[in-house]
Short mmCIF file of C-alpha atoms in Angstrom, two decimals:
data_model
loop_
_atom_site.label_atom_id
_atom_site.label_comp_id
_atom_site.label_asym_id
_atom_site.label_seq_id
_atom_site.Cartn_x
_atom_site.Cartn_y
_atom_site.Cartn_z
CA UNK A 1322 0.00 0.00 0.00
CA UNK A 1323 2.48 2.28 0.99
CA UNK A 1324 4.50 2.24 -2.35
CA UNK A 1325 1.17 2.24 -4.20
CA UNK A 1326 0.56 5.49 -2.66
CA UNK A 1327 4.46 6.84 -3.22
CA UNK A 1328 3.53 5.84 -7.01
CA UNK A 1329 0.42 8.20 -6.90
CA UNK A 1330 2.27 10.85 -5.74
CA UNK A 1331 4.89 10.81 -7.47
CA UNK A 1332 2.73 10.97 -10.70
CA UNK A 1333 0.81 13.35 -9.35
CA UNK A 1334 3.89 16.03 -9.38
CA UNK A 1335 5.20 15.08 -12.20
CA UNK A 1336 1.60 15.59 -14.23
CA UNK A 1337 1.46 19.06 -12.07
CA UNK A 1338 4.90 20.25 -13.41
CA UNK A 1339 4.22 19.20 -16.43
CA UNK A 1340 1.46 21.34 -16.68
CA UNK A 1341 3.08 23.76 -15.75
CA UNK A 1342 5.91 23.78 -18.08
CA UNK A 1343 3.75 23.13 -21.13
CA UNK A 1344 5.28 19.72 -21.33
CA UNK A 1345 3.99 16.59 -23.19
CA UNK A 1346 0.73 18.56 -23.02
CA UNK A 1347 -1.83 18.50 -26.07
CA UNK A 1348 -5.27 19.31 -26.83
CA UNK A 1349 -6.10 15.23 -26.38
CA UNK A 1350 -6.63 14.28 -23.02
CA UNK A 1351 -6.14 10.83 -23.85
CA UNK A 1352 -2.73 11.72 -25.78
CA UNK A 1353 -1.78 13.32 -22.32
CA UNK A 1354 -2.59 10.14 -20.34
CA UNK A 1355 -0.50 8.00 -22.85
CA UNK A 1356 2.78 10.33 -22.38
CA UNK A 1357 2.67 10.57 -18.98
CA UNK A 1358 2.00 6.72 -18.44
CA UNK A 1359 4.65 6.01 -20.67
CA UNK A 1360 7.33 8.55 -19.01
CA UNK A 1361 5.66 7.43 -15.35
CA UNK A 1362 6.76 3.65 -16.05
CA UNK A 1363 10.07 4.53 -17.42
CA UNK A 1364 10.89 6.06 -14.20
CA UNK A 1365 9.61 3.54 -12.31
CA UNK A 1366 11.42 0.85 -14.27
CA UNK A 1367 14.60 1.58 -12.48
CA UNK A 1368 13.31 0.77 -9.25
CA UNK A 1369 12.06 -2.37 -10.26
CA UNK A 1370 15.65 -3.39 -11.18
CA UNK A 1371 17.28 -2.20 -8.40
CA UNK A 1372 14.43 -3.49 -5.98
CA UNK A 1373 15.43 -7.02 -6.51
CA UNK A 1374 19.23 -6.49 -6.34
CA UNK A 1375 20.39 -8.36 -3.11
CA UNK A 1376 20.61 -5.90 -0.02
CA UNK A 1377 24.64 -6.85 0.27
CA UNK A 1378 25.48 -5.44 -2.84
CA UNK A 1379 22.80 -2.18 -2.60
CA UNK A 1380 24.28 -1.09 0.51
CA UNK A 1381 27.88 -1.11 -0.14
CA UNK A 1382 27.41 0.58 -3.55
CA UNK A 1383 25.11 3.44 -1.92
CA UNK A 1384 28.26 3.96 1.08
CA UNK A 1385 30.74 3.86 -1.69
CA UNK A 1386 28.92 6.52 -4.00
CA UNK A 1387 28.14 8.56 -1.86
CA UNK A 1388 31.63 9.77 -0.05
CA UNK A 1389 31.99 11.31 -3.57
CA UNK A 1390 28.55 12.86 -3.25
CA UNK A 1391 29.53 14.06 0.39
CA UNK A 1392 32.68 15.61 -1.32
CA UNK A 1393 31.04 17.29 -3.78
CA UNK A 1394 29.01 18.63 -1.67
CA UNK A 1395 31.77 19.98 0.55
CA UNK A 1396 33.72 21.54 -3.01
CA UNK A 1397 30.32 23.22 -3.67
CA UNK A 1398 29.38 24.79 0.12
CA UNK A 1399 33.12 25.26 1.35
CA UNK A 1400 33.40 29.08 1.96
CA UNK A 1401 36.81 29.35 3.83
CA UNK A 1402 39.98 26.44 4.14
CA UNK A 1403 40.58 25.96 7.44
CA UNK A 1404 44.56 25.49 6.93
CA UNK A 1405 45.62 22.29 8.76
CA UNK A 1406 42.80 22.14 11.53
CA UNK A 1407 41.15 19.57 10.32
CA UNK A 1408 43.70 17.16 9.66
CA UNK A 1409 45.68 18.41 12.79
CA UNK A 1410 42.79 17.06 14.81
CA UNK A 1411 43.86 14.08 16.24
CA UNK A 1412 47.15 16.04 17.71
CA UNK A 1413 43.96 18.20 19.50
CA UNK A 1414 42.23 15.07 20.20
CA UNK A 1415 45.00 12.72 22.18
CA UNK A 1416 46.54 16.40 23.64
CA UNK A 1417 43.47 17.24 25.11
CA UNK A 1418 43.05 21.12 23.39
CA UNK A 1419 40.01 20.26 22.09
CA UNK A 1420 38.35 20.94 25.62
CA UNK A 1421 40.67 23.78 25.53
CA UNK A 1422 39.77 25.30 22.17
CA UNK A 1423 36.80 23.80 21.17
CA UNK A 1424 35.62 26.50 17.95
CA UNK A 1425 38.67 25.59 16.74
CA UNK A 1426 38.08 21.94 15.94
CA UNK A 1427 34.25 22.37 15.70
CA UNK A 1428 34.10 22.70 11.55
CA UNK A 1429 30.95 21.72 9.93
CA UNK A 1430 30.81 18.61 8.21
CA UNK A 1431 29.09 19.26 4.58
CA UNK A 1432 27.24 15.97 3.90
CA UNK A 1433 23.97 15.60 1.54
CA UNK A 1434 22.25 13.09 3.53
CA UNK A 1435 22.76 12.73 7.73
CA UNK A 1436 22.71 9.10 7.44
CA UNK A 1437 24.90 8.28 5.03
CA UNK A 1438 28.62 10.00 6.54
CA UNK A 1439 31.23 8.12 4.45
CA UNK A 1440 33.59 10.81 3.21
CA UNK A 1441 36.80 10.47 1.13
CA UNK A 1442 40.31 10.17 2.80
CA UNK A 1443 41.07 13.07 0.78
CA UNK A 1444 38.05 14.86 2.39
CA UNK A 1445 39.88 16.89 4.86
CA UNK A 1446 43.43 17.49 2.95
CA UNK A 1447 40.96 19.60 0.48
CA UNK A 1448 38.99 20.89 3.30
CA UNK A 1449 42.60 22.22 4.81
CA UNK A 1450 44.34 23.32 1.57
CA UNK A 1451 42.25 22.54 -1.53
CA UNK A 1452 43.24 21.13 -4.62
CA UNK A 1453 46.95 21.64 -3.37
CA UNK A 1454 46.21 19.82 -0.08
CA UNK A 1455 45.02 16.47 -2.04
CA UNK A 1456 48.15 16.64 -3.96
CA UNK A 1457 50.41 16.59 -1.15
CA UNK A 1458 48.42 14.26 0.51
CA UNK A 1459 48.67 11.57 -1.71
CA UNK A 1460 51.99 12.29 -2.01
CA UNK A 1461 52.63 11.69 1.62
CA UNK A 1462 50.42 8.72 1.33
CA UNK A 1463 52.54 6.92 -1.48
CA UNK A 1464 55.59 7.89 0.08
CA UNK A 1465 54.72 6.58 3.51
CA UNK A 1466 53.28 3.53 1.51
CA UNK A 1467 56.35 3.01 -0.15
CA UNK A 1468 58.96 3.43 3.05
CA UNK A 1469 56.54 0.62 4.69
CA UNK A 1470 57.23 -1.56 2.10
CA UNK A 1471 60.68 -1.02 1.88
CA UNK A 1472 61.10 -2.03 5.96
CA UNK A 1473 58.74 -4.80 5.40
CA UNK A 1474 61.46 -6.38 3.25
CA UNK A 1475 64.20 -5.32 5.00
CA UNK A 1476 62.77 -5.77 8.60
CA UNK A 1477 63.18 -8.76 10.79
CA UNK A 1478 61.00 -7.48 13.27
CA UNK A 1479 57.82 -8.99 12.68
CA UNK A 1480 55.49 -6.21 14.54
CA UNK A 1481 56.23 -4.55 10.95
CA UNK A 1482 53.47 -6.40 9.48
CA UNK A 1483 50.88 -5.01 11.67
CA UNK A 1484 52.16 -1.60 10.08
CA UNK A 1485 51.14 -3.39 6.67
CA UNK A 1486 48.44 -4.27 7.59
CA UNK A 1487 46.83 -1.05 9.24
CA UNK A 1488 48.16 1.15 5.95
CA UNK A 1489 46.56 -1.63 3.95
CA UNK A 1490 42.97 -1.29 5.43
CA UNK A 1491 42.82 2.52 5.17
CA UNK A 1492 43.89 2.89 1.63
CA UNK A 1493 41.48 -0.31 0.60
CA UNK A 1494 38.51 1.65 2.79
CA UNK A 1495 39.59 5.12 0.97
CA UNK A 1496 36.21 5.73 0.64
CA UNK A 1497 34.86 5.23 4.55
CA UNK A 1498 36.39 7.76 5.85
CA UNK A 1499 39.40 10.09 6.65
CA UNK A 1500 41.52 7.96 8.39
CA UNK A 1501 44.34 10.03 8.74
CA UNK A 1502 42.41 12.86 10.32
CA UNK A 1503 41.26 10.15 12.97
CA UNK A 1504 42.32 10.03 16.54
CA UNK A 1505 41.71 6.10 16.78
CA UNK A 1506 43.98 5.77 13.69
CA UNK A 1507 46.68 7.78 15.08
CA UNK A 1508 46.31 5.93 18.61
CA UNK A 1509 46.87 2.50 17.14
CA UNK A 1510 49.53 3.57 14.28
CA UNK A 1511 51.31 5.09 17.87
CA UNK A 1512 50.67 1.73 19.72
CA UNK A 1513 52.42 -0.20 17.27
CA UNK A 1514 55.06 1.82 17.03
CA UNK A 1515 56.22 1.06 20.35
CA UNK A 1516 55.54 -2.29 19.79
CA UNK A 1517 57.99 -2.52 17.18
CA UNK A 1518 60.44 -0.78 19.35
CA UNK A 1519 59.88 -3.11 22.45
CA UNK A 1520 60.40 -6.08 20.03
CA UNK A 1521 63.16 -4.83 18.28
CA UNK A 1522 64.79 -3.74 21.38
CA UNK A 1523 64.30 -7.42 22.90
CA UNK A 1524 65.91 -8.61 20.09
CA UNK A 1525 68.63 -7.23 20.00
CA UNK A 1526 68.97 -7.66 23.59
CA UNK A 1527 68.64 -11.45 23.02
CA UNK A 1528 71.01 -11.32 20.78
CA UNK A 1529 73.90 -9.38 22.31
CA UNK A 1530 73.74 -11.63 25.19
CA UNK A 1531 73.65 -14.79 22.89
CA UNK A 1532 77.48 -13.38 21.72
CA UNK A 1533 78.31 -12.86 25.52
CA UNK A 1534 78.20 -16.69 26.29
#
C-alpha cells in the first residue's frame, strides 16, 4: 500500500509540473494520459531493477557513491579552508586542546544526507588546503606507503606487518572515511610503534647476550 501510494504521488507532481511547463501537453486528453503513463513507467522501471538487487550489494554501492557525493558537496558549500585544523585534529584530540579550544576543531561537516557520513580520505586534505592539499596528501600517502614496504622487506621485526596491515585497510577503505584525520587511527599507528620498538629492542637484547656466552 504504501508504495502504491508513493507511485500516486509521485505521478501526481510530475503531471502538475508538467502542466506547468507546457510539457507533453496537447489538446487530447487521452494523448496526455498516454505520455505521462509512458514517461511514469520509465521512471519507475529503475526501481524495479534495483528493488530485486540483493541488499549486500545495494548497501555497499550506496556507502561507496556517496563519499563522492559528500565531497562534492563539501567543493560546492566550502566558503573558507581551514589550513591544517582539520587534519591536525587528532594532535587536538589525544593532547586534550580540544576541551581547551573547542571553535577551533568544531568545523561543519558538509554531507547531503545525515545518514549516510562516508567521506573520502582526501576529504579533509581539500577541506585544509584545496586542490593543493590532495596533492600533497597523496603524495605523503605513497611515500609513507612506499617506506613501509621497503622495511617490510628489510625488517626482521615482525610487529612490521601489523604496520602493513593497518596502511593496507585505510587505503582499501579510501572511501569510509578520513583515516588520517582520525584520533583512533593515530592511537593505534602510535601503539604499534612502540611495539615494534619493544620487540626490536628485545631482540637485540637477546642477541647481544647470545654473543656474551
Amino acid at each position: 500500500e504504501a508504495y502504491k501510494r508513493y507511485a500516486y504521488e509521485e505521478a501526481e507532481h510530475a503531471a502538475k509540473f508538467a502542466e506547468l511547463l507546457g510539457e507533453v501537453v496537447t489538446s487530447s486528453t487521452k494523448k496526455n494520459l498516454e505520455l505521462r503513463a509512458a514517461a511514469e513507467a520509465g521512471a519507475c522501471e529503475g526501481k524495479f531493477v534495483y528493488e530485486k538487487m540483493p541488499i549486500f550489494i545495494t548497501q555497499p554501492y550506496i556507502y561507496v557513491a556517496n563519499n563522492f557525493e559528500n565531497f562534492n558537496c563539501m567543493v560546492e558549500q566550502l566558503t573558507k579552508h581551514t589550513l591544517g585544523v582539520r587534519m591536525l585534529f587528532p594532535v587536538f584530540a589525544l593532547t586534550g586542546l580540544k576541551f581547551v579550544f573547542p571553535k577551533l576543531t568544531s568545523s561543519a561537516v558538509f554531507l547531503t544526507k545525515p545518514e549516510l557520513t562516508t567521506l573520502t580520505m582526501f576529504y579533509d586534505a581539500y577541506y585544509d588546503f584545496g586542490i593543493i592539499g590532495v596533492f600533497l596528501f597523496a603524495a605523503l600517502v605513497g611515500a609513507a606507503a612506499k617506506w613501509v614496504m621497503q622495511i617490510v622487506k628489510k625488517s626482521g621485526n615482525p610487529v612490521v606487518y601489523l604496520f602493513y596491515g593497518q596502511i593496507a585497510i585505510y587505503l582499501a577503505l579510501a572511501f569510509f572515511t578520513t583515516w588520517f584525520s582520525n584520533p583512533t587511527t593515530w592511537f593505534w599507528l602510535i601503539l604499534t610503534g612502540m611495539m615494534y620498538l619493544f620487540v626490536g629492542y628485545d631482540r637485540n637484547k637477546r642477541g647481544n647476550g647470545q654473543e656474551d656466552e
